[in-house]
XYZ file of N, CA and C in Angstrom:
630
model
N 15.209 7.348 -9.928
C 14.266 6.641 -9.055
C 13.972 7.437 -7.791
N 14.965 8.259 -7.341
C 14.760 9.065 -6.143
C 13.673 10.099 -6.366
N 13.585 10.637 -7.603
C 12.537 11.605 -7.923
C 11.178 10.942 -7.811
N 11.084 9.703 -8.292
C 9.813 8.980 -8.191
C 9.434 8.755 -6.744
N 10.403 8.365 -5.937
C 10.107 8.107 -4.531
C 9.651 9.367 -3.829
N 10.279 10.497 -4.178
C 9.858 11.756 -3.568
C 8.427 12.067 -3.957
N 8.104 11.773 -5.218
C 6.727 12.001 -5.665
C 5.748 11.109 -4.946
N 6.158 9.861 -4.715
C 5.283 8.926 -4.005
C 5.014 9.408 -2.595
N 6.049 9.892 -1.939
C 5.866 10.368 -0.568
C 4.926 11.561 -0.531
N 5.026 12.425 -1.541
C 4.135 13.588 -1.556
C 2.695 13.169 -1.766
N 2.480 12.160 -2.625
C 1.119 11.678 -2.850
C 0.557 11.053 -1.590
N 1.385 10.240 -0.910
C 0.921 9.614 0.328
C 0.568 10.661 1.360
N 1.393 11.706 1.430
C 1.121 12.776 2.390
C -0.189 13.468 2.066
N -0.436 13.703 0.775
C -1.680 14.365 0.390
C -2.877 13.485 0.692
N -2.736 12.185 0.449
C -3.830 11.273 0.736
C -4.122 11.247 2.230
N -3.066 11.338 3.024
C -3.262 11.333 4.456
C -4.004 12.563 4.936
N -3.830 13.699 4.238
C -4.505 14.925 4.639
C -5.984 14.917 4.313
N -6.414 14.016 3.420
C -7.798 14.044 2.953
C -8.800 13.768 4.058
N -8.359 13.129 5.132
C -9.283 12.825 6.211
C -9.370 13.928 7.242
N -8.569 15.011 7.106
C -8.555 16.073 8.098
C -9.781 16.955 7.958
N -10.041 17.771 8.984
C -11.153 18.707 8.939
C -10.962 19.645 7.758
N -12.063 19.974 7.067
C -11.978 20.741 5.834
C -11.388 22.128 6.064
N -12.022 22.960 6.915
C -11.537 24.319 7.141
C -11.854 24.767 8.565
N -10.978 25.613 9.101
C -11.189 26.159 10.440
C -11.998 27.451 10.348
N -12.362 27.999 11.500
C -13.133 29.250 11.526
C -12.364 30.373 10.874
N -11.065 30.506 11.178
C -10.255 31.578 10.593
C -10.132 31.420 9.091
N -9.958 30.167 8.634
C -9.838 29.925 7.190
C -11.132 30.281 6.478
N -12.261 29.972 7.085
C -13.549 30.318 6.484
C -13.721 31.838 6.398
N -13.354 32.522 7.473
C -13.560 33.970 7.538
C -12.659 34.722 6.569
N -11.451 34.219 6.351
C -10.474 34.934 5.522
C -10.229 34.205 4.204
N -11.197 33.443 3.758
C -10.979 32.552 2.619
C -10.887 33.272 1.286
N -9.925 32.799 0.492
C -9.812 33.162 -0.914
C -10.266 31.920 -1.658
N -11.527 31.919 -2.089
C -12.120 30.695 -2.607
C -11.499 30.230 -3.915
N -10.947 31.162 -4.669
C -10.247 30.737 -5.880
C -8.962 29.990 -5.497
N -8.252 30.509 -4.487
C -7.023 29.853 -4.041
C -7.335 28.490 -3.418
N -8.425 28.431 -2.660
C -8.819 27.157 -2.047
C -9.169 26.146 -3.131
N -9.899 26.603 -4.140
C -10.237 25.717 -5.251
C -8.999 25.234 -5.980
N -8.033 26.145 -6.144
C -6.784 25.753 -6.823
C -6.054 24.676 -6.024
N -5.952 24.881 -4.725
C -5.266 23.903 -3.880
C -5.968 22.546 -3.927
N -7.287 22.568 -3.877
C -8.030 21.304 -3.929
C -7.853 20.614 -5.270
N -7.882 21.398 -6.337
C -7.676 20.826 -7.662
C -6.281 20.252 -7.811
N -5.285 20.971 -7.302
C -3.900 20.521 -7.404
C -3.657 19.260 -6.589
N -4.535 18.979 -5.627
C -4.420 17.764 -4.831
C -5.304 16.637 -5.370
N -6.037 16.912 -6.439
C -6.838 15.877 -7.069
C -8.146 15.583 -6.376
N -8.632 16.509 -5.539
C -9.902 16.284 -4.867
C -11.058 16.341 -5.868
N -12.102 15.577 -5.588
C -13.301 15.610 -6.419
C -14.111 16.860 -6.096
N -15.139 17.097 -6.897
C -15.985 18.274 -6.686
C -16.704 18.216 -5.342
N -16.826 17.032 -4.765
C -17.479 16.895 -3.467
C -16.728 17.606 -2.355
N -15.475 17.947 -2.616
C -14.679 18.630 -1.605
C -15.312 19.972 -1.218
N -15.941 20.640 -2.187
C -16.593 21.919 -1.889
C -17.721 21.717 -0.882
N -18.399 20.578 -0.963
C -19.455 20.288 -0.004
C -18.911 20.202 1.410
N -17.718 19.653 1.541
C -17.087 19.587 2.858
C -16.785 20.986 3.379
N -16.283 21.832 2.477
C -16.001 23.214 2.874
C -17.293 23.928 3.281
N -18.344 23.690 2.499
C -19.616 24.358 2.781
C -20.122 23.988 4.182
N -20.053 22.698 4.507
C -20.504 22.244 5.823
C -19.647 22.839 6.935
N -18.314 22.844 6.704
C -17.406 23.367 7.729
C -17.640 24.853 7.969
N -17.820 25.609 6.885
C -17.950 27.053 7.016
C -19.361 27.477 7.425
N -20.343 26.634 7.181
C -21.709 26.963 7.595
C -21.785 27.110 9.111
N -20.947 26.371 9.814
C -20.920 26.468 11.271
C -20.458 27.849 11.739
N -19.755 28.543 10.840
C -19.208 29.855 11.185
C -19.903 30.978 10.422
N -21.026 30.648 9.784
C -21.808 31.653 9.082
C -21.186 32.151 7.799
N -20.372 31.323 7.160
C -19.699 31.717 5.920
C -20.102 30.752 4.810
N -20.427 31.315 3.639
C -20.793 30.486 2.484
C -19.692 30.583 1.430
N -19.333 29.476 0.791
C -18.292 29.500 -0.244
C -18.728 30.302 -1.470
N -17.746 30.841 -2.169
C -17.973 31.489 -3.467
C -17.803 30.402 -4.519
N -18.916 29.864 -4.988
C -18.884 28.708 -5.879
C -18.108 28.990 -7.156
N -18.384 30.124 -7.798
C -17.741 30.424 -9.071
C -16.231 30.558 -8.918
N -15.813 31.288 -7.865
C -14.376 31.468 -7.644
C -13.710 30.120 -7.342
N -14.387 29.312 -6.539
C -13.835 28.004 -6.186
C -13.663 27.134 -7.427
N -14.691 27.090 -8.261
C -14.631 26.248 -9.453
C -13.559 26.720 -10.418
N -13.396 28.043 -10.541
C -12.343 28.574 -11.407
C -10.974 28.127 -10.899
N -10.752 28.292 -9.603
C -9.477 27.879 -9.028
C -9.259 26.384 -9.123
N -10.307 25.605 -8.881
C -10.162 24.149 -8.926
C -9.802 23.689 -10.338
N -10.423 24.296 -11.341
C -10.106 23.931 -12.729
C -8.644 24.206 -13.036
N -8.129 25.316 -12.520
C -6.716 25.637 -12.729
C -5.828 24.644 -11.988
N -6.210 24.310 -10.769
C -5.422 23.365 -9.985
C -5.410 21.972 -10.577
N -6.528 21.571 -11.158
C -6.593 20.243 -11.766
C -5.613 20.102 -12.922
N -5.337 21.169 -13.605
C -4.399 21.100 -14.719
C -2.978 20.859 -14.209
N -2.719 21.260 -12.986
C -1.433 20.931 -12.381
C -1.430 19.477 -11.910
N -2.535 19.048 -11.320
C -2.616 17.678 -10.818
C -2.584 16.654 -11.937
N -3.273 16.939 -13.019
C -3.509 15.935 -14.068
C -2.340 15.820 -15.031
N -1.150 15.734 -14.497
C 0.048 15.519 -15.290
C 0.462 14.057 -15.181
N 1.089 13.511 -16.200
C 1.451 12.090 -16.173
C 2.262 11.690 -14.939
N 3.196 12.550 -14.524
C 4.022 12.194 -13.364
C 3.175 12.031 -12.106
N 2.161 12.896 -11.960
C 1.287 12.779 -10.793
C 0.419 11.527 -10.890
N -0.010 11.211 -12.107
C -0.796 9.996 -12.297
C 0.007 8.759 -11.959
N 1.262 8.731 -12.406
C 2.131 7.589 -12.096
C 2.324 7.442 -10.592
N 2.644 8.550 -9.930
C 2.886 8.501 -8.486
C 1.642 8.068 -7.717
N 0.485 8.533 -8.168
C -0.762 8.152 -7.519
C -0.995 6.649 -7.641
N -0.810 6.116 -8.840
C -0.990 4.679 -9.044
C 0.037 3.855 -8.302
N 1.304 4.306 -8.323
C 2.382 3.547 -7.686
C 2.262 3.558 -6.168
N 1.569 4.550 -5.610
C 1.386 4.614 -4.165
C 0.154 3.837 -3.715
N -0.587 3.255 -4.672
C -1.793 2.518 -4.325
C -3.012 3.396 -4.186
N -2.916 4.641 -4.679
C -4.045 5.556 -4.596
C -5.119 5.252 -5.632
N -6.218 5.992 -5.542
C -7.334 5.823 -6.473
C -7.512 7.094 -7.290
N -7.855 6.908 -8.542
C -8.153 8.045 -9.404
C -9.659 8.241 -9.433
N -10.097 9.456 -9.139
C -11.524 9.738 -9.015
C -12.148 10.337 -10.268
N -11.453 10.241 -11.401
C -12.029 10.734 -12.656
C -12.188 12.232 -12.705
N -11.244 12.978 -12.137
C -11.388 14.426 -12.036
C -10.728 15.189 -13.174
N -9.912 14.535 -13.974
C -9.127 15.265 -14.966
C -9.959 15.684 -16.176
N -9.646 16.869 -16.738
C -10.331 17.312 -17.952
C -9.990 16.390 -19.121
N -10.849 16.391 -20.112
C -10.742 15.408 -21.202
C -9.445 15.517 -21.987
N -8.868 16.707 -22.077
C -7.640 16.843 -22.869
C -6.410 16.309 -22.129
N -6.499 16.190 -20.813
C -5.370 15.694 -20.034
C -5.565 14.267 -19.530
N -6.800 13.813 -19.524
C -7.093 12.528 -18.883
C -6.414 11.334 -19.537
N -6.368 11.200 -20.869
C -5.777 9.986 -21.451
C -4.341 9.736 -20.997
N -3.487 10.756 -21.056
C -2.101 10.557 -20.647
C -1.998 10.333 -19.140
N -2.837 11.036 -18.387
C -2.837 10.849 -16.929
C -3.223 9.413 -16.584
N -4.270 8.912 -17.197
C -4.750 7.554 -16.898
C -3.722 6.511 -17.333
N -3.081 6.716 -18.489
C -2.037 5.781 -18.915
C -0.917 5.718 -17.883
N -0.508 6.883 -17.403
C 0.560 6.929 -16.401
C 0.091 6.322 -15.081
N -1.151 6.605 -14.714
C -1.710 6.028 -13.491
C -1.709 4.507 -13.575
N -2.153 3.966 -14.699
C -2.194 2.504 -14.863
C -0.794 1.903 -14.808
N 0.175 2.619 -15.377
C 1.560 2.151 -15.310
C 2.025 2.077 -13.861
N 1.757 3.139 -13.102
C 2.135 3.151 -11.694
C 1.380 2.113 -10.884
N 0.107 1.931 -11.223
C -0.718 0.961 -10.488
C -0.204 -0.455 -10.707
N 0.220 -0.760 -11.918
C 0.779 -2.086 -12.180
C 2.075 -2.271 -11.402
N 2.899 -1.225 -11.342
C 4.129 -1.293 -10.562
C 3.803 -1.568 -9.091
N 2.776 -0.891 -8.588
C 2.347 -1.088 -7.198
C 1.942 -2.542 -6.960
N 1.193 -3.109 -7.871
C 0.726 -4.491 -7.716
C 1.890 -5.484 -7.761
N 2.840 -5.239 -8.667
C 3.993 -6.139 -8.758
C 4.835 -6.070 -7.489
N 5.011 -4.862 -6.956
C 5.754 -4.720 -5.710
C 4.996 -5.373 -4.557
N 3.668 -5.263 -4.588
C 2.843 -5.876 -3.543
C 3.005 -7.396 -3.545
N 3.142 -7.988 -4.737
C 3.351 -9.441 -4.828
C 4.649 -9.846 -4.131
N 5.704 -9.065 -4.378
C 6.993 -9.354 -3.739
C 6.886 -9.183 -2.223
N 6.246 -8.096 -1.807
C 6.106 -7.824 -0.375
C 5.308 -8.920 0.330
N 4.231 -9.367 -0.320
C 3.403 -10.412 0.273
C 4.180 -11.723 0.387
N 4.969 -12.034 -0.639
C 5.788 -13.249 -0.583
C 6.804 -13.154 0.548
N 7.424 -11.986 0.714
C 8.370 -11.783 1.808
C 7.692 -11.966 3.166
N 6.496 -11.407 3.278
C 5.739 -11.530 4.531
C 5.454 -13.000 4.851
N 5.018 -13.744 3.842
C 4.695 -15.146 4.063
C 5.937 -15.969 4.390
N 7.048 -15.660 3.746
C 8.294 -16.368 4.040
C 8.727 -16.098 5.477
N 8.668 -14.847 5.873
C 9.053 -14.501 7.249
C 8.147 -15.193 8.264
N 6.852 -15.249 7.950
C 5.902 -15.907 8.861
C 6.217 -17.392 8.982
N 6.536 -18.038 7.850
C 6.860 -19.468 7.892
C 8.170 -19.707 8.632
N 9.136 -18.815 8.437
C 10.415 -18.980 9.124
C 10.242 -18.826 10.629
N 9.393 -17.897 11.041
C 9.101 -17.750 12.470
C 8.430 -19.006 13.022
N 7.486 -19.545 12.244
C 6.802 -20.769 12.673
C 7.790 -21.926 12.746
N 8.715 -21.971 11.785
C 9.718 -23.041 11.782
C 10.597 -22.960 13.027
N 10.995 -21.758 13.398
C 11.816 -21.586 14.600
C 11.053 -22.047 15.846
N 9.778 -21.674 15.906
C 8.969 -22.090 17.066
C 8.807 -23.603 17.096
N 8.626 -24.191 15.930
C 8.428 -25.643 15.871
C 9.698 -26.387 16.259
N 10.847 -25.860 15.839
C 12.116 -26.497 16.204
C 12.370 -26.365 17.706
N 11.980 -25.230 18.266
C 12.119 -25.058 19.713
C 11.219 -26.041 20.448
N 10.042 -26.271 19.887
C 9.123 -27.247 20.479
C 9.713 -28.651 20.436
N 10.363 -28.994 19.320
C 10.982 -30.312 19.196
C 12.095 -30.480 20.225
N 12.892 -29.417 20.385
C 13.981 -29.498 21.379
C 13.428 -29.699 22.786
N 12.315 -29.050 23.087
C 11.706 -29.206 24.401
C 11.163 -30.607 24.587
N 10.535 -31.150 23.547
C 9.996 -32.512 23.638
C 11.127 -33.513 23.847
N 12.210 -33.326 23.079
C 13.351 -34.237 23.212
C 13.954 -34.158 24.621
N 13.982 -32.941 25.163
C 14.493 -32.775 26.521
C 13.599 -33.479 27.536
N 12.288 -33.353 27.333
C 11.339 -34.001 28.243
C 11.421 -35.525 28.137
N 11.695 -36.014 26.929
C 11.756 -37.461 26.732
C 12.880 -38.104 27.540
N 13.990 -37.414 27.648
C 15.131 -38.017 28.346
C 15.168 -37.648 29.832
N 14.185 -36.862 30.228
C 14.147 -36.475 31.638
C 13.760 -37.668 32.518
N 14.440 -37.794 33.636
C 14.134 -38.890 34.563
C 12.791 -38.698 35.244
N 12.275 -37.484 35.174
C 11.001 -37.202 35.817
C 9.802 -37.515 34.925
N 10.061 -37.861 33.675
C 8.977 -38.150 32.740
C 8.540 -39.600 32.876
N 7.251 -39.807 33.039
C 6.723 -41.168 33.196
C 6.656 -41.864 31.847
N 6.487 -43.167 31.879
C 6.376 -43.956 30.652
C 5.162 -43.528 29.839
N 4.073 -43.280 30.545
C 2.854 -42.844 29.854
C 3.064 -41.499 29.161
N 3.729 -40.580 29.844
C 3.988 -39.265 29.248
C 4.935 -39.382 28.060
N 5.883 -40.325 28.123
C 6.814 -40.505 27.007
C 6.067 -40.939 25.747
N 5.051 -41.739 25.912
C 4.253 -42.167 24.750
C 3.581 -40.959 24.107
N 3.010 -40.106 24.949
C 2.353 -38.899 24.434
C 3.363 -37.951 23.798
N 4.527 -37.852 24.416
C 5.570 -36.977 23.873
C 6.066 -37.473 22.521
N 6.143 -38.793 22.353
C 6.563 -39.345 21.063
C 5.560 -39.005 19.961
N 4.274 -39.008 20.322
C 3.239 -38.610 19.362
C 3.426 -37.133 18.985
N 3.653 -36.299 20.010
C 3.872 -34.878 19.759
C 5.114 -34.654 18.907
N 6.159 -35.426 19.180
C 7.407 -35.289 18.428
C 7.189 -35.638 16.964
N 6.424 -36.694 16.710
C 6.145 -37.103 15.330
C 5.384 -35.991 14.598
N 4.386 -35.433 15.260
C 3.596 -34.358 14.637
C 4.459 -33.134 14.370
N 5.308 -32.785 15.331
C 6.164 -31.617 15.170
C 7.169 -31.826 14.043
N 7.707 -33.036 13.939
C 8.672 -33.336 12.877
C 8.001 -33.262 11.502
N 6.767 -33.776 11.420
C 6.033 -33.716 10.152
C 5.738 -32.275 9.766
N 5.354 -31.469 10.773
C 5.057 -30.057 10.485
C 6.317 -29.320 10.053
N 7.451 -29.693 10.632
C 8.714 -29.081 10.222
C 8.963 -29.324 8.738
N 8.753 -30.538 8.300
C 8.937 -30.850 6.884
C 7.983 -30.071 6.000
N 6.740 -29.934 6.454
C 5.750 -29.178 5.688
C 6.153 -27.710 5.568
N 6.580 -27.139 6.680
C 6.963 -25.722 6.663
C 8.161 -25.504 5.743
N 9.135 -26.369 5.828
C 10.334 -26.227 4.989
C 9.960 -26.307 3.512
N 9.019 -27.190 3.166
C 8.564 -27.294 1.781
C 7.819 -26.036 1.363
N 7.007 -25.487 2.268
C 6.277 -24.262 1.976
C 7.232 -23.098 1.738
N 8.294 -23.043 2.538
C 9.272 -21.969 2.365
C 9.958 -22.074 1.010
N 10.314 -23.292 0.616
C 10.941 -23.487 -0.699
C 10.020 -22.985 -1.811
N 8.731 -23.336 -1.735
C 7.776 -22.898 -2.759
C 7.619 -21.387 -2.763
N 7.565 -20.802 -1.571
C 7.398 -19.349 -1.477
C 8.621 -18.609 -2.006
N 9.789 -19.130 -1.742
C 11.012 -18.513 -2.254
C 11.025 -18.555 -3.783
N 10.575 -19.671 -4.328
C 10.496 -19.774 -5.790
C 9.475 -18.778 -6.351
N 8.332 -18.660 -5.674
C 7.325 -17.694 -6.107
C 7.867 -16.271 -6.034
N 8.554 -15.964 -4.936
C 9.123 -14.622 -4.789
C 10.122 -14.316 -5.901
N 10.902 -15.304 -6.293
C 11.873 -15.102 -7.365
C 11.166 -14.733 -8.666
N 10.028 -15.392 -8.916
C 9.250 -15.084 -10.122
C 8.692 -13.668 -10.033
N 8.118 -13.322 -8.870
C 7.556 -11.984 -8.682
C 8.630 -10.906 -8.799
N 9.806 -11.184 -8.230
C 10.889 -10.210 -8.288
C 11.369 -10.018 -9.719
N 11.426 -11.106 -10.467
C 11.826 -11.008 -11.867
C 10.818 -10.187 -12.651
N 9.531 -10.423 -12.398
C 8.497 -9.642 -13.072
C 8.616 -8.163 -12.734
N 8.872 -7.881 -11.456
C 9.030 -6.495 -11.026
C 10.252 -5.859 -11.676
N 11.369 -6.558 -11.673
C 12.595 -6.022 -12.268
C 12.415 -5.747 -13.754
N 11.766 -6.673 -14.439
C 11.541 -6.501 -15.878
C 10.633 -5.313 -16.153
N 9.615 -5.153 -15.328
C 8.686 -4.039 -15.529
C 9.367 -2.707 -15.231
N 10.158 -2.668 -14.161
C 10.881 -1.437 -13.839
C 11.835 -1.058 -14.968
N 12.479 -2.053 -15.553
C 13.381 -1.776 -16.671
C 12.598 -1.263 -17.883
N 11.411 -1.819 -18.080
C 10.593 -1.435 -19.231
C 10.114 0.007 -19.129
N 9.806 0.454 -17.902
C 9.253 1.798 -17.738
C 10.324 2.816 -17.333
N 11.599 2.396 -17.335
C 12.676 3.269 -16.878
C 12.786 4.546 -17.708
N 12.410 4.475 -18.970
C 12.539 5.623 -19.861
C 11.259 6.427 -20.026
N 10.279 6.156 -19.197
C 9.002 6.894 -19.335
C 9.071 8.292 -18.741
N 10.098 8.551 -17.917
C 10.303 9.883 -17.321
C 9.139 10.350 -16.463
N 8.489 9.427 -15.806
C 7.425 9.807 -14.872
C 8.058 10.317 -13.576
């Protein structure tokens, strides 16, 4: 599982780099377009990536070598389009842009879909955890509110009229407490189902060697 996690981190890192500037002036001037194409292919970039390079280098009076770039990108794509990379891409929540050659795409897409399903199952568990934590925080705040109302009710400084209003507030807070506690019970049950689904799926794909 540690190998998978390392792969996921590498995919996330690569995805994070996709928003960076395409190439600097020095990179444009000293460019090996076949090597650049290989790197882009190995990172799973679409053919539109060359357009980004073209725009970046046009500012510096440099034009890409299209043929060299495409040759390198085709070579790089064969490294990218491996099942393990497809799985990691899907499991990290990434998107597949349909870049793989036809002889590698079926296995890559199968692995990507496997990883994507794992991502969705984990997301269900995470969302349930988030909602449970949010309800528990609300429950704590509501209980603190009840304690404050009860304190105000017995205060000698509270008027009879204010006590009537406080009793209304106390009733509402008590009802909301019951609602929140019921919501937490339901969410915990949902999380248990999601966790079971995730555990079963992880066990099912344990031997896929992605």
